[in-house]
Amino acid sequence: MTLCVCLGLAHAIRLLLEYTDSSYVEKKYTLGDAPDYDRSQWLNEKFKLGLDFPNLPYLIDGAHKITQSNAILRYIARKHNLCGETEEEKIRVDILENQVMDNHMELVRLCYDPDFEKLKPKYLEELPEKLKLYSEFLEKQPWFAGDKITFVDFLAYDVLDMKRIFEPKCLDAFLNLKDFISLSCGLASSSRAGDVVGAQGHREI
């Protein structure tokens, strides 16, 4: 498989590939420096790859060419039965998948907003209430869909980790979320995903 990435959208995909011990080659596209952020490296190839909806990240696995980060996650997860088994698990997976993406994009928009410093206090003020929803959804379960890990746990880990980097103490009031992070890191340490988690001193949002 070939995974091609730009910025931070592929981190959960990378974690899932490593956790499932999948063989893949990663190709990275880079942006130019500010203020222009030249994208020619990607744009020169964008419409030459046979992608139905050319975008980053994308995954090529034999004859399968997939864009959209969550579609890629689901493709990998289906191969390893990580989409939930019962109807209740699948519903929880679907809900959290979309909730995580909403929260991810909210933080991305904030970080790239010219008024970042003005908007940051309001974001931090509202953050505990948003994290409370994650905490209540997780309850006392080890994973967000239930007793078994699913692909949305990698998404949830990714977005919670970004928030923790943004505000290091943001999870202090939510012990089950801290336990979830610890469990995820412990699980990763016993797999190839540990190399990815361990390399998160610098994260791109």
XYZ file of C-alpha atoms in Angstrom:
205
model
C 0.000 0.000 0.000
C 1.055 3.575 -0.608
C -0.126 6.279 1.799
C 0.351 9.869 0.669
C -0.053 12.648 3.182
C 0.050 16.365 3.788
C -0.146 18.131 7.164
C -1.759 16.235 10.045
C -4.789 14.567 8.475
C -3.127 11.171 8.106
C -1.895 10.622 11.657
C -4.774 8.373 12.729
C -4.393 6.429 9.473
C -0.717 5.931 10.167
C -1.463 4.718 13.694
C -4.045 2.240 12.392
C -1.680 0.913 9.720
C 1.006 0.376 12.325
C -1.390 -1.202 14.840
C -2.622 -3.684 12.214
C 0.961 -4.418 11.150
C 0.106 -3.421 7.573
C 2.873 -3.107 5.017
C 2.885 0.337 3.417
C 5.097 3.003 1.913
C 4.505 6.599 2.989
C 4.891 9.452 0.536
C 4.855 12.993 1.877
C 4.052 16.203 0.052
C 5.390 19.401 1.562
C 4.188 22.985 1.472
C 6.435 25.915 0.711
C 7.222 28.563 3.265
C 4.910 31.370 4.342
C 3.298 33.512 3.151
C 2.628 31.699 -0.146
C 2.691 28.078 1.094
C 3.550 26.791 -2.364
C 1.662 23.546 -3.143
C 3.194 22.811 -6.536
C 4.708 19.503 -5.394
C 1.197 18.137 -4.888
C -0.568 20.087 -7.638
C 1.839 18.785 -10.284
C 0.613 15.232 -9.574
C -2.918 15.830 -8.322
C -4.796 14.955 -11.517
C -2.365 12.328 -12.810
C -2.969 9.619 -10.207
C -6.345 8.284 -11.306
C -8.114 9.396 -8.124
C -11.876 9.908 -8.408
C -11.763 12.918 -6.086
C -8.113 14.031 -5.979
C -7.245 15.035 -2.437
C -4.839 14.420 0.420
C -4.445 12.051 2.071
C -4.909 9.217 -0.401
C -4.242 5.490 -0.245
C -3.392 3.210 -3.154
C -3.743 -0.508 -2.456
C -3.470 -2.518 -5.661
C -6.403 -1.530 -7.852
C -8.038 0.426 -5.027
C -7.422 4.171 -4.952
C -9.059 5.916 -2.006
C -9.297 9.530 -0.865
C -10.921 11.117 2.205
C -9.247 10.288 5.496
C -12.227 8.555 7.100
C -12.872 6.451 3.983
C -9.249 5.313 4.167
C -9.605 4.488 7.858
C -12.760 2.473 7.213
C -11.112 0.584 4.338
C -8.230 -0.491 6.571
C -10.553 -1.196 9.502
C -12.826 -3.478 7.442
C -9.835 -5.647 6.616
C -9.216 -6.208 10.319
C -12.764 -6.237 11.721
C -12.287 -2.913 13.506
C -15.581 -1.233 12.539
C -17.667 -2.598 15.406
C -19.576 -5.870 15.506
C -22.972 -5.213 17.090
C -25.417 -2.588 15.838
C -24.868 -0.540 19.000
C -21.101 -0.586 18.461
C -21.506 0.473 14.837
C -23.801 3.346 15.830
C -21.265 4.570 18.382
C -18.508 4.310 15.784
C -20.522 6.361 13.287
C -21.356 9.046 15.845
C -17.829 9.455 17.150
C -16.264 9.386 13.690
C -18.196 12.504 12.723
C -17.890 14.203 16.107
C -14.114 13.843 16.069
C -13.887 15.309 12.578
C -15.978 18.322 13.633
C -13.700 18.961 16.608
C -10.562 18.422 14.559
C -11.590 20.951 11.929
C -12.596 23.443 14.614
C -9.074 23.375 16.037
C -7.502 23.532 12.577
C -9.536 26.623 11.667
C -8.515 28.275 14.922
C -4.819 27.572 14.423
C -4.818 28.993 10.890
C -7.007 32.002 11.700
C -5.222 35.388 11.481
C -7.047 36.326 14.699
C -5.736 33.266 16.531
C -4.637 35.137 19.654
C -8.012 36.853 19.976
C -9.986 33.648 19.430
C -7.877 31.321 21.580
C -9.313 32.379 24.997
C -12.881 31.635 23.907
C -11.818 28.247 22.525
C -10.115 27.361 25.810
C -13.138 28.538 27.780
C -15.431 26.209 25.818
C -13.010 23.270 25.705
C -13.939 21.655 29.080
C -17.593 21.341 28.099
C -16.633 19.680 24.813
C -14.271 17.280 26.539
C -16.999 16.484 29.057
C -19.101 15.117 26.189
C -16.279 12.753 25.220
C -15.903 11.693 28.843
C -19.622 10.971 29.212
C -19.684 9.074 25.907
C -16.752 6.893 26.961
C -18.105 6.359 30.509
C -16.348 3.373 32.112
C -15.633 1.502 28.906
C -12.024 0.967 27.833
C -12.807 1.957 24.228
C -15.331 4.340 22.740
C -17.461 1.661 21.061
C -17.324 -0.727 24.008
C -14.988 -3.474 25.171
C -13.231 -3.881 21.814
C -11.035 -1.387 20.025
C -12.290 0.098 16.740
C -10.830 2.513 14.226
C -12.542 5.496 15.892
C -10.341 5.010 18.937
C -7.395 6.031 16.772
C -9.313 9.110 15.638
C -10.289 9.937 19.217
C -6.735 9.441 20.452
C -5.484 11.758 17.719
C -7.889 14.616 18.450
C -7.519 14.322 22.235
C -3.758 14.288 21.878
C -3.888 17.455 19.763
C -6.006 19.167 22.409
C -3.575 18.004 25.083
C -0.687 19.515 23.136
C -2.676 22.719 22.668
C -3.540 22.893 26.394
C -1.489 20.368 28.430
C -3.837 20.366 31.450
C -7.102 20.083 29.527
C -7.663 16.404 30.424
C -6.849 16.710 34.119
C -10.526 16.845 35.107
C -11.446 13.795 33.027
C -9.826 10.709 34.495
C -11.432 8.281 32.054
C -10.053 10.250 29.100
C -6.603 10.207 30.691
C -6.983 6.454 31.200
C -8.006 6.116 27.547
C -4.877 7.992 26.454
C -2.707 5.810 28.702
C -4.372 2.635 27.440
C -3.875 3.740 23.841
C -0.216 4.503 24.460
C 0.249 1.181 26.255
C -1.372 -0.691 23.408
C 0.741 1.168 20.910
C 3.936 0.384 22.790
C 3.374 -3.317 22.132
C 2.918 -2.749 18.396
C 4.585 -0.840 15.582
C 2.245 2.059 16.403
C 4.477 2.724 19.388
C 7.066 4.146 17.019
C 4.490 6.638 15.738
C 3.145 7.584 19.163
C 6.659 7.920 20.510
C 7.561 10.339 17.749
C 4.889 12.881 18.609
C 7.118 15.496 20.152
C 6.081 17.666 17.197
C 2.617 17.389 15.735
C 1.158 19.143 12.723
C -2.466 20.193 13.141
